[in-house]
Coordinates of C-alpha atoms in Angstrom, one line a residue:
M56 CA 110.5 98.0 104.9
N57 CA 109.2 100.3 102.2
S58 CA 107.8 103.8 102.8
K59 CA 105.0 103.2 100.3
T60 CA 103.3 100.9 102.8
L61 CA 103.6 103.5 105.5
F62 CA 102.3 106.1 103.1
Y63 CA 99.2 104.0 102.4
F64 CA 98.7 103.7 106.2
L65 CA 99.0 107.4 106.9
L66 CA 96.9 108.5 104.0
A67 CA 94.1 106.3 105.3
L68 CA 94.4 108.0 108.6
N69 CA 94.5 111.4 106.9
F70 CA 91.2 110.6 105.2
N71 CA 89.7 109.9 108.6
A72 CA 90.8 113.3 109.8
L73 CA 88.8 115.0 107.0
F74 CA 85.5 113.6 108.3
A75 CA 83.6 112.8 111.4
Q76 CA 84.6 109.9 113.7
I77 CA 83.1 106.6 112.6
K78 CA 80.7 104.7 114.8
N79 CA 80.2 101.0 114.7
K80 CA 78.2 99.6 111.8
D81 CA 75.1 98.6 113.8
S82 CA 74.6 102.1 115.2
L83 CA 75.1 103.6 111.8
D84 CA 72.4 101.3 110.3
I85 CA 70.0 102.5 113.0
L86 CA 70.8 106.1 112.4
I87 CA 70.3 105.7 108.6
N88 CA 66.9 104.0 109.1
N89 CA 65.8 106.6 111.7
A90 CA 67.0 109.7 109.8
S91 CA 64.4 112.4 109.7
T92 CA 65.7 114.2 106.5
I93 CA 67.4 113.1 103.3
K94 CA 70.5 115.2 104.2
E95 CA 70.8 113.5 107.6
K96 CA 70.6 110.1 105.9
I97 CA 73.3 111.1 103.4
D98 CA 75.6 112.2 106.2
H99 CA 75.1 108.8 108.0
Y100 CA 75.7 107.0 104.7
D101 CA 79.0 109.0 104.5
K102 CA 80.2 107.5 107.7
L103 CA 79.1 104.0 106.7
A104 CA 81.1 104.3 103.4
E105 CA 84.2 105.3 105.4
Y106 CA 83.5 102.3 107.8
Y107 CA 83.7 99.9 104.8
L108 CA 86.7 101.7 103.3
Y109 CA 89.2 99.5 105.1
R110 CA 87.0 96.4 105.2
N111 CA 85.3 96.1 101.8
V112 CA 86.1 98.7 99.1
D113 CA 83.4 97.5 96.8
S114 CA 80.8 98.3 99.5
T115 CA 82.2 101.8 99.8
I116 CA 81.7 102.4 96.1
I117 CA 78.1 101.0 96.2
I118 CA 77.2 103.3 99.2
G119 CA 78.9 106.2 97.4
E120 CA 76.7 105.7 94.4
I121 CA 73.6 105.7 96.7
M122 CA 74.8 109.0 98.3
K123 CA 75.2 110.5 94.8
D124 CA 71.7 109.7 93.7
L125 CA 70.2 111.0 97.0
S126 CA 72.2 114.2 96.8
V127 CA 71.2 114.9 93.2
D128 CA 67.5 114.3 94.1
S129 CA 67.7 116.7 97.1
N130 CA 70.2 119.3 95.6
Y131 CA 72.6 118.6 98.4
D132 CA 76.0 119.7 97.0
Y133 CA 77.9 118.9 100.1
G134 CA 76.6 115.3 100.1
Y135 CA 77.4 114.9 96.4
A136 CA 81.0 116.0 97.0
S137 CA 81.3 113.6 100.0
A138 CA 80.1 110.7 97.8
I139 CA 82.6 111.5 95.0
S140 CA 85.4 111.8 97.5
K141 CA 84.7 108.4 99.0
I142 CA 84.5 106.7 95.6
A143 CA 87.7 108.4 94.6
V144 CA 89.6 107.0 97.6
A145 CA 88.1 103.6 97.0
K146 CA 89.4 103.7 93.4
V147 CA 92.9 104.5 94.7
F148 CA 92.7 101.4 96.9
Q149 CA 91.6 99.4 93.8
K150 CA 94.6 100.9 91.9
K151 CA 92.3 102.5 89.3
Y152 CA 94.3 105.8 89.4
D153 CA 92.9 107.5 86.2
E154 CA 89.3 107.1 87.5
A155 CA 90.4 108.5 90.9
L156 CA 91.9 111.6 89.3
L157 CA 88.8 112.3 87.3
L158 CA 86.6 112.1 90.4
A159 CA 89.0 114.3 92.4
D160 CA 89.0 117.0 89.7
E161 CA 85.2 117.0 89.7
V162 CA 85.2 117.7 93.5
I163 CA 87.8 120.5 93.1
L164 CA 85.7 122.1 90.3
Q165 CA 82.6 121.9 92.4
N166 CA 84.4 123.6 95.3
T167 CA 81.6 122.9 97.8
H168 CA 83.6 123.0 101.1
Y169 CA 87.3 123.3 101.9
K170 CA 87.4 119.9 103.5
K171 CA 86.1 118.3 100.3
V172 CA 88.6 120.2 98.2
A173 CA 91.3 119.1 100.6
A174 CA 90.1 115.5 100.3
A175 CA 90.3 115.7 96.5
Y176 CA 93.8 117.1 96.5
N177 CA 94.6 114.3 99.0
V178 CA 93.5 111.7 96.3
K179 CA 95.6 113.4 93.7
G180 CA 98.6 113.4 96.0
M181 CA 98.1 109.6 96.6
V182 CA 97.9 108.9 92.9
H183 CA 100.9 110.9 91.9
Y184 CA 102.8 109.2 94.7
Y185 CA 101.9 105.7 93.6
N186 CA 102.9 106.7 90.0
S187 CA 106.3 108.0 91.4
D188 CA 105.6 111.5 90.2
F189 CA 106.9 113.0 93.5
L190 CA 107.0 116.7 92.5
K191 CA 103.3 116.6 91.6
A192 CA 102.5 114.8 94.8
I193 CA 104.3 117.4 96.9
R194 CA 102.5 120.1 95.0
A195 CA 99.1 118.6 95.7
F196 CA 99.7 118.2 99.4
K197 CA 101.1 121.8 99.7
K198 CA 97.8 123.0 98.2
I199 CA 96.0 121.2 101.1
V200 CA 98.3 123.0 103.6
A201 CA 97.6 126.4 102.0
T202 CA 93.8 125.7 102.0
V203 CA 93.5 124.6 105.6
E204 CA 95.8 127.4 107.0
Q205 CA 93.0 129.8 105.9
H206 CA 90.5 127.8 108.0
E207 CA 92.9 127.1 110.9
D208 CA 92.3 123.4 110.6
T209 CA 95.3 122.2 112.7
L210 CA 94.6 118.4 112.5
L211 CA 94.3 118.4 108.8
K212 CA 97.4 120.5 108.4
A213 CA 99.3 118.1 110.7
T214 CA 98.3 115.0 108.7
T215 CA 99.2 116.7 105.4
L216 CA 102.6 117.8 106.7
N217 CA 103.2 114.2 107.7
N218 CA 102.4 113.0 104.2
I219 CA 104.8 115.5 102.6
A220 CA 107.5 114.2 105.0
I221 CA 106.8 110.6 103.7
I222 CA 107.4 111.7 100.1
F223 CA 110.8 113.2 101.1
L224 CA 111.5 109.9 102.9
E225 CA 110.9 108.1 99.6
L226 CA 113.2 110.5 97.9
E227 CA 115.8 109.7 100.5
D228 CA 116.0 113.3 101.5
Y229 CA 116.1 112.5 105.2
E230 CA 116.8 116.0 106.4
E231 CA 113.6 117.4 104.8
A232 CA 111.6 114.3 105.9
E233 CA 112.6 114.7 109.6
L234 CA 111.8 118.5 109.4
Y235 CA 108.3 117.9 108.1
F236 CA 107.7 115.0 110.6
L237 CA 108.6 117.2 113.5
Q238 CA 106.4 120.1 112.2
A239 CA 103.5 117.6 112.1
V240 CA 104.1 116.5 115.7
E241 CA 104.3 120.2 116.8
Q242 CA 100.9 120.8 115.2
A243 CA 99.5 117.7 117.0
K244 CA 100.8 119.1 120.3
M245 CA 98.5 122.1 119.8
L246 CA 95.6 119.6 119.7
E247 CA 96.9 117.3 122.5
D248 CA 96.1 114.5 120.1
K249 CA 98.0 111.4 121.4
D250 CA 96.7 109.3 118.5
F251 CA 98.5 111.6 116.1
Y252 CA 101.7 111.5 118.2
Y253 CA 101.6 107.8 117.5
R254 CA 101.5 108.5 113.7
G255 CA 104.4 110.9 113.9
F256 CA 106.6 108.6 116.0
V257 CA 105.9 105.5 113.8
S258 CA 106.8 107.7 110.8
L259 CA 110.1 108.7 112.4
A260 CA 110.7 105.0 113.1
D261 CA 110.4 104.2 109.4
L262 CA 112.7 107.2 108.6
Y263 CA 115.5 106.0 110.8
L264 CA 115.0 102.3 109.7
Q265 CA 115.6 103.4 106.1
N266 CA 118.5 105.5 107.2
K267 CA 120.0 102.5 109.0
S268 CA 119.9 104.2 112.4
Y269 CA 118.3 101.1 114.0
D270 CA 118.6 102.2 117.7
K271 CA 116.7 105.4 117.0
A272 CA 114.2 103.6 114.9
L273 CA 113.5 101.2 117.8
D274 CA 113.1 104.0 120.3
Y275 CA 110.6 105.8 118.1
A276 CA 108.6 102.5 117.4
L277 CA 108.4 101.7 121.1
E278 CA 107.4 105.3 121.8
A279 CA 104.7 105.1 119.2
I280 CA 103.0 102.1 120.9
T281 CA 102.7 104.1 124.1
Y282 CA 100.7 106.7 122.3
Q283 CA 98.2 104.4 120.6
Q284 CA 94.8 105.2 122.0
N285 CA 92.3 103.3 119.8
K286 CA 94.4 100.1 119.6
N287 CA 92.8 99.3 116.3
S288 CA 94.1 96.2 114.4
F289 CA 95.4 98.2 111.4
D290 CA 97.6 100.5 113.5
L291 CA 98.9 97.8 115.8
A292 CA 99.6 95.3 112.9
Y293 CA 101.6 98.0 111.1
T294 CA 103.6 98.9 114.2
K295 CA 104.4 95.3 115.1
N296 CA 105.6 94.6 111.6
T297 CA 107.8 97.7 111.8
L298 CA 109.3 96.4 115.1
A299 CA 109.9 93.1 113.4
D300 CA 111.9 94.7 110.6
I301 CA 113.9 96.8 113.1
Y302 CA 114.8 93.7 115.2
F303 CA 115.7 91.8 112.0
M304 CA 118.1 94.5 110.9
K305 CA 119.6 94.5 114.4
G306 CA 120.2 90.8 114.1
E307 CA 117.7 89.9 116.8
Y308 CA 115.8 87.3 114.7
D309 CA 113.8 85.6 117.5
K310 CA 112.4 89.0 118.6
A311 CA 111.7 89.8 115.0
L312 CA 109.7 86.5 114.7
I313 CA 107.7 87.2 117.8
Q314 CA 106.7 90.7 116.7
N315 CA 105.8 89.5 113.2
K316 CA 103.6 86.8 114.5
E317 CA 101.7 89.4 116.6
A318 CA 101.3 91.5 113.4
E319 CA 100.0 88.5 111.5
F320 CA 97.4 87.8 114.3
L321 CA 96.2 91.4 114.2
K322 CA 96.2 91.5 110.4
A323 CA 93.7 88.6 110.3
K324 CA 91.1 90.9 111.8
I325 CA 91.2 93.2 108.8
K326 CA 89.4 92.0 105.7
E327 CA 91.3 93.8 103.0
S328 CA 94.9 94.7 103.9
P329 CA 97.2 93.7 101.0
F330 CA 99.9 96.2 101.7
I331 CA 100.4 95.1 105.4
E332 CA 100.0 91.4 104.5
A333 CA 102.7 91.8 101.8
D334 CA 105.0 93.4 104.4
I335 CA 104.4 90.7 107.0
N336 CA 105.1 87.9 104.4
L337 CA 108.2 89.6 103.3
T338 CA 109.5 89.8 106.9
Y339 CA 108.7 86.1 107.4
G340 CA 110.7 85.3 104.3
N341 CA 113.7 87.3 105.5
I342 CA 113.7 85.7 108.9
Y343 CA 113.3 82.1 107.7
A344 CA 116.0 82.7 105.0
I345 CA 118.4 83.7 107.7
K346 CA 117.4 80.7 109.8
D347 CA 118.0 78.3 106.8
S348 CA 114.3 77.3 106.7
L349 CA 114.4 77.6 102.9
D350 CA 111.0 76.0 102.1
K351 CA 109.2 78.3 104.6
S352 CA 111.2 81.3 103.3
I353 CA 110.1 80.5 99.7
K354 CA 106.4 80.1 100.7
Y355 CA 106.3 83.6 102.4
Y356 CA 108.4 85.3 99.7
E357 CA 106.0 84.1 97.0
Q358 CA 103.0 85.2 98.9
A359 CA 104.6 88.6 99.4
F360 CA 105.4 88.8 95.7
K361 CA 101.7 88.3 94.8
L362 CA 100.5 91.1 97.1
S363 CA 103.2 93.7 96.8
E364 CA 103.6 96.9 94.8
K365 CA 106.0 96.9 91.8
T366 CA 108.6 99.0 93.7
K367 CA 109.0 96.1 96.2
K368 CA 108.8 93.2 93.7
H369 CA 112.5 93.6 92.6
I370 CA 113.6 93.1 96.2
I371 CA 111.4 90.0 96.6
T372 CA 112.5 88.5 93.3
K373 CA 116.2 89.0 94.2
A374 CA 115.5 87.3 97.6
L375 CA 113.9 84.3 95.8
V376 CA 116.8 84.0 93.4
D377 CA 119.2 83.8 96.4
V378 CA 117.0 81.2 98.2
Y379 CA 116.6 79.0 95.1
L380 CA 120.3 79.2 94.4
R381 CA 120.9 77.8 97.9
K382 CA 118.4 75.0 97.1
G383 CA 120.0 74.3 93.7
N384 CA 116.8 74.8 91.7
N385 CA 118.2 76.4 88.5
I386 CA 114.9 76.5 86.7
K387 CA 113.4 78.7 89.4
V388 CA 116.6 80.7 89.6
K389 CA 116.3 81.6 85.9
E390 CA 112.5 82.4 86.2
Y391 CA 113.0 84.8 89.1
L392 CA 116.2 86.3 87.7
N393 CA 114.3 87.3 84.5
L394 CA 111.6 88.9 86.7
Y395 CA 114.3 90.6 88.8
Y396 CA 115.7 92.2 85.6
A397 CA 112.3 93.3 84.4
Y398 CA 111.4 95.0 87.7
S399 CA 114.8 96.5 88.0
D400 CA 114.3 98.2 84.7
S401 CA 111.0 99.6 85.9
L402 CA 112.7 100.8 89.1
K403 CA 115.2 102.7 87.1
M404 CA 112.4 104.8 85.8
D405 CA 111.3 105.6 89.4
N406 CA 114.9 106.4 90.3
G407 CA 115.0 108.8 87.4
N408 CA 112.2 110.7 89.0
K409 CA 114.2 110.9 92.2
T410 CA 117.2 112.2 90.3
F411 CA 115.0 114.8 88.6
Y412 CA 113.7 115.9 92.0
K413 CA 117.3 116.3 93.3
E414 CA 118.2 118.4 90.3
I415 CA 115.0 120.6 90.8
K416 CA 115.9 121.0 94.5
N417 CA 119.4 122.2 93.6
L418 CA 117.8 124.7 91.2
E419 CA 115.5 126.0 93.9
L420 CA 118.5 126.4 96.3
Q421 CA 120.3 128.4 93.7
N422 CA 117.3 130.6 93.2
L423 CA 117.5 131.6 96.9
K424 CA 120.7 133.5 96.2
V425 CA 119.6 135.6 93.2
S426 CA 119.4 139.4 93.3
N427 CA 116.2 141.4 94.0
D428 CA 115.9 142.4 90.3
K429 CA 113.4 139.7 89.5
Q430 CA 112.2 141.0 86.1
I431 CA 115.8 141.1 84.7
K432 CA 116.5 137.6 85.9
F433 CA 113.2 136.4 84.5
E434 CA 114.1 137.6 81.0
K435 CA 117.6 136.1 81.3
D436 CA 116.3 132.8 82.6
R437 CA 113.7 132.6 79.8
K438 CA 116.2 133.1 77.1
T439 CA 118.6 130.6 78.7
L440 CA 115.8 128.1 79.0
Y441 CA 114.8 128.5 75.3
L442 CA 118.4 128.1 74.3
F443 CA 118.8 125.0 76.5
I444 CA 115.6 123.4 75.0
A445 CA 116.8 124.2 71.4
I446 CA 120.2 122.7 72.0
G447 CA 118.8 119.7 73.8
A448 CA 116.3 119.0 71.0
I449 CA 119.1 119.3 68.4
L450 CA 121.4 117.0 70.4
I451 CA 118.6 114.4 70.9
A452 CA 117.9 114.5 67.1
I453 CA 121.6 114.1 66.3
L454 CA 121.9 111.3 68.8
L455 CA 118.9 109.5 67.4
V456 CA 120.2 109.8 63.8
V457 CA 123.6 108.5 64.9
L458 CA 122.0 105.6 66.7
V459 CA 119.9 104.7 63.7
L460 CA 123.0 104.7 61.5
R461 CA 124.9 102.7 64.0
V462 CA 122.2 100.0 64.2
K463 CA 122.0 99.8 60.4
K464 CA 125.8 99.2 60.3
Q465 CA 125.6 96.6 63.0
R466 CA 122.9 94.7 61.2
S467 CA 125.0 94.5 58.0
L468 CA 128.0 93.3 60.0
L469 CA 126.0 90.7 61.7
V470 CA 125.1 89.0 58.4
K471 CA 128.8 88.6 57.6
Q472 CA 129.8 87.5 61.1
K473 CA 127.6 84.4 61.6
V474 CA 130.0 82.9 64.1
S475 CA 129.3 85.7 66.6
I476 CA 125.8 86.5 65.6
E477 CA 124.1 85.6 69.0
K478 CA 126.6 87.7 71.0
K479 CA 126.3 90.7 68.7
E480 CA 122.5 90.5 68.7
Q481 CA 122.4 90.6 72.5
E482 CA 124.8 93.5 72.6
K483 CA 122.8 95.4 70.0
D484 CA 119.5 94.9 71.8
W485 CA 121.0 95.9 75.2
L486 CA 122.6 99.1 73.7
L487 CA 119.4 100.1 71.9
K488 CA 117.2 99.5 74.9
E489 CA 119.5 101.4 77.2
I490 CA 119.8 104.4 74.9
H491 CA 116.0 104.5 74.3
H492 CA 115.6 104.7 78.1
R493 CA 118.0 107.6 78.3
I494 CA 116.4 109.4 75.4
K495 CA 112.9 108.9 76.9
N496 CA 114.2 110.2 80.3
N497 CA 115.7 113.3 78.5
F498 CA 112.3 114.0 76.9
H499 CA 110.6 113.7 80.3
M500 CA 113.3 115.9 81.9
I501 CA 112.9 118.7 79.2
S502 CA 109.1 118.5 79.6
G503 CA 109.4 118.7 83.4
L504 CA 111.7 121.7 83.2
L505 CA 109.2 123.4 81.0
D506 CA 106.4 122.6 83.5
L507 CA 108.5 124.0 86.3
Q508 CA 109.4 127.2 84.5
S509 CA 105.8 127.8 83.6
L510 CA 104.9 128.1 87.3
S511 CA 106.9 131.3 87.5
I512 CA 105.8 132.9 84.2
E513 CA 102.8 135.2 84.2
D514 CA 103.2 136.6 80.7
E515 CA 100.5 134.9 78.5
K516 CA 102.7 135.1 75.3
A517 CA 105.6 133.5 77.1
L518 CA 103.3 130.8 78.5
A519 CA 101.9 130.2 75.0
S520 CA 105.5 129.9 73.6
L521 CA 106.4 127.4 76.3
E522 CA 103.2 125.3 75.5
E523 CA 104.2 125.3 71.8
S524 CA 107.7 124.1 72.7
K525 CA 106.2 121.4 74.9
N526 CA 104.0 120.2 71.9
R527 CA 107.0 120.0 69.7
I528 CA 108.9 118.0 72.3
R529 CA 105.7 115.8 72.6
A530 CA 105.7 115.2 68.8
M531 CA 109.4 114.1 68.9
A532 CA 108.8 111.9 72.0
L533 CA 105.8 110.2 70.2
T534 CA 108.1 109.6 67.2
H535 CA 110.8 108.1 69.5
Q536 CA 108.2 105.9 71.2
R537 CA 107.0 104.5 67.8
L538 CA 110.6 103.8 66.8
Y539 CA 111.2 102.0 70.1
N540 CA 108.1 99.8 69.7
N541 CA 108.8 98.8 66.1
D542 CA 111.0 95.8 65.1
D543 CA 112.4 97.8 62.2
L544 CA 113.0 101.5 61.4
F545 CA 109.8 102.0 59.4
F546 CA 106.8 103.8 60.8
E547 CA 103.2 103.0 60.1
F548 CA 102.3 106.6 59.4
D549 CA 98.5 106.3 59.7
T550 CA 98.8 105.1 63.3
F551 CA 101.4 107.7 64.1
I552 CA 99.3 110.6 62.7
N553 CA 96.2 109.4 64.5
S554 CA 98.0 109.3 67.9
L555 CA 99.4 112.8 67.3
I556 CA 96.0 114.3 66.3
K557 CA 94.4 112.7 69.4
D558 CA 97.0 114.4 71.7
L559 CA 96.6 117.8 70.1
T560 CA 92.8 117.6 70.1
A561 CA 92.9 116.8 73.9
I562 CA 95.1 119.9 74.4
Y563 CA 93.4 122.5 72.3
S564 CA 89.7 121.4 71.8
K565 CA 88.1 122.0 75.2
A566 CA 84.6 123.4 74.4
H567 CA 83.8 122.2 70.9
K568 CA 85.3 119.0 69.4
P569 CA 85.9 119.5 65.7
D570 CA 85.1 117.0 63.0
I571 CA 88.4 115.5 62.0
F572 CA 88.9 113.5 58.8
V573 CA 92.1 111.6 58.5
D574 CA 92.8 109.9 55.1
V575 CA 96.2 108.5 55.5
P576 CA 96.8 105.0 53.9
N577 CA 99.0 102.6 55.7
Y578 CA 102.2 104.0 54.2
K579 CA 105.5 103.1 55.9
F580 CA 108.2 105.8 56.0
E581 CA 111.7 105.6 57.5
F582 CA 112.7 107.6 60.5
D583 CA 114.3 110.5 58.5
T584 CA 111.0 111.0 56.7
A585 CA 108.5 110.4 59.6
V586 CA 110.1 112.9 62.0
P587 CA 109.9 116.0 59.8
L588 CA 106.4 115.0 58.6
G589 CA 105.2 114.5 62.2
L590 CA 106.6 118.0 63.2
I591 CA 104.9 119.6 60.1
V592 CA 101.5 118.1 61.0
N593 CA 102.1 119.2 64.7
E594 CA 102.7 122.8 63.6
L595 CA 99.8 123.0 61.1
V596 CA 97.2 121.3 63.3
T597 CA 98.2 123.5 66.2
N598 CA 97.8 126.6 64.0
S599 CA 94.3 125.4 63.0
F600 CA 93.2 124.8 66.5
K601 CA 94.6 128.1 67.9
Y602 CA 93.7 130.5 65.1
G603 CA 91.5 128.9 62.4
L604 CA 88.8 126.8 63.9
K605 CA 86.1 128.8 65.7
G606 CA 82.4 128.3 66.5
D607 CA 80.4 125.1 66.6
D608 CA 80.9 123.8 63.0
Q609 CA 84.6 123.0 63.0
K610 CA 86.1 120.7 60.3
L611 CA 89.7 119.6 59.8
R612 CA 90.9 117.2 57.1
I613 CA 94.3 115.6 56.8
S614 CA 95.4 113.4 53.8
V615 CA 98.5 111.8 52.4
N616 CA 98.6 110.6 48.8
H617 CA 101.3 108.8 46.7
L618 CA 101.5 110.7 43.4
E619 CA 104.3 109.0 41.4
E620 CA 107.5 107.0 42.1
D621 CA 108.9 108.5 45.3
L622 CA 106.7 111.7 45.3
Y623 CA 104.0 112.1 48.0
E624 CA 101.6 114.9 48.9
L625 CA 100.4 115.9 52.3
K626 CA 97.3 118.1 52.5
L627 CA 95.8 119.8 55.6
S628 CA 92.7 121.9 55.3
D629 CA 90.1 123.5 57.7
N630 CA 87.0 125.7 57.4
G631 CA 88.4 128.5 59.5
K632 CA 89.0 132.1 58.7
G633 CA 92.5 131.5 57.2
L634 CA 95.7 133.5 57.3
P635 CA 95.5 137.3 57.0
E636 CA 94.8 138.5 53.5
N637 CA 98.3 139.9 52.8
Y638 CA 100.1 137.2 54.7
N639 CA 103.4 136.2 53.0
I640 CA 104.4 132.7 53.9
E641 CA 107.8 133.0 52.2
N642 CA 108.8 136.1 54.4
S643 CA 106.9 135.1 57.5
D644 CA 108.7 135.6 60.9
S645 CA 106.4 133.1 62.6
L646 CA 108.4 130.3 64.1
G647 CA 105.8 127.7 63.2
M648 CA 105.7 128.7 59.5
M649 CA 109.5 129.0 59.3
L650 CA 109.7 125.5 60.8
V651 CA 107.2 124.0 58.3
K652 CA 109.0 125.6 55.4
S653 CA 112.5 124.4 56.6
L654 CA 111.2 120.9 57.2
S655 CA 109.6 120.8 53.7
E656 CA 112.9 121.8 52.2
Q657 CA 114.6 119.1 54.3
L658 CA 112.2 116.6 52.6
Q659 CA 113.2 118.0 49.1
G660 CA 109.7 119.2 48.9
T661 CA 107.5 122.3 48.4
F662 CA 105.1 124.2 50.8
N663 CA 102.1 126.0 49.4
Y664 CA 99.1 127.8 51.0
T665 CA 95.7 128.6 49.4
Y666 CA 92.3 129.8 50.7
S667 CA 88.9 128.9 49.4
N668 CA 86.2 128.7 52.1
G669 CA 89.0 127.6 54.4
S670 CA 92.7 127.2 54.6
L671 CA 94.5 124.6 52.5
F672 CA 98.2 123.7 53.2
T673 CA 99.9 121.5 50.6
I674 CA 103.3 119.9 51.1
R675 CA 104.9 117.7 48.4
F676 CA 107.9 115.6 49.5
K677 CA 110.1 112.7 48.5
D678 CA 111.0 109.7 50.7
I679 CA 114.4 109.1 52.0
N680 CA 115.7 106.9 49.2
R681 CA 114.9 109.4 46.5
R682 CA 116.5 112.3 48.6
Q683 CA 119.6 110.2 49.0
D684 CA 119.9 109.9 45.2
I685 CA 119.7 113.6 44.9

């Protein structure tokens, strides 16, 4: 059993809690046709879109588009927000997460009604959860709680607390999960909502199932069934499958089979239910594997594999490896073993997010014990954080250089050691891949710490400094990613620069997009040249966006030319106001200018600035081979 399936189930219920109760389709069609006003028709279309949400997602999107057009024509902002919200949830169901986030942000910006804003944050929480970004998911749902508390919306608060609990369940923080589940049930008691009692108890059943407390899980699952009022196929199918998993873990396989067959019968009444269908097939596979019905087990495992999310695929591929081993089918064993390793690598990234959450939680617990002198602590923490980031960046750079040198040495040794070349090649690939994963996780961790620290900083200058540090980390991370994707240690510098410019434009150019001209031939530089160049471009482009480029007519030009032998020239110019008239670059105390000057010297180059109808920065540098001769 995986809590993502449960999360899908409860979030679907949560969305119902945001809007009116759905009537049957025929009655809704009649209400739409007989509506006396456009607004009334839009509201009925809203309920019809929700009706199709769990039956035919494409129909929900079509109806949402109709609602949008009618709302625009009638200036009905509430109806427009409802349409966008429905389409956003449908996009989540279709796994089109980027589109869903854009739609949710549009609703939040419009801010028509608190329930619509809550629905938008609900979508953001769903997307962040499916992307395993658990801290952002928790943050989104807590914004819903804060919003609805102002309006005393007890039902919406209860469902949102329930969703926060499920995230803690995924993070294996069972204490926090149980606390939030019980808070949700307490809110439901205020409403005397038996249907919500069902949701709380089935959630607790899932919690204790994951915690291997099977007797408690069984008690809560059976209790949940007694509170089911609407007896809809979706709820019952999920609960029956949960009971099947509990009986399976208790070793009562016949009971598990009976419950799963009932779940399958109920599932057939739901047109689109890939998550529940995947769970049911996985449970069948487990049962038949235990009963030595290997052909049946393989059939259901492979169906589950096609329908499941990536977080469950590594479990299914491992089960298929075990079954095919028992059948003696070595070809299939090799096929699914490779898939198992692939999905296990992906799962390591998700587990990295869980580890990061635990580290953040420990930091929060430590913050509870600090003194009342918040200002002094803030200054101390800020300096410590800057030192940590600087040390971390230096260590990562050193580690990267050491790794590159080590790989070069290994490659030269492999030529001389032909007898062991295959073994050495595999060892080298594994080592490089593993360390790249660790470096990437370190970049994400540093960026995450900066994001977390920024939440508690109100000083604009401090926030700007943090943002500049994040951009430098982003430039190094982009360099690392290019290195990881290349077969050799050379960078195609034009592709690298274009990617960097695109990221910086997205960050700094919000109102007016400047005209950017990039004239960088397809030069290939080694790592020791590409990293300083990338950081120089990052600093100068950031400086132009922040201080130089103003107004509607904004132009920025970047070029790299090969002058002679190993000498190259990088130019960056804009049509902005330039540096102050008496500005001395050589004696500048600006961190950015100091960094550009230092990196230029590292490249055995020169750094010059002139102004003529705009700023012109010129850096002449030598590639790594020439610098090594010097």
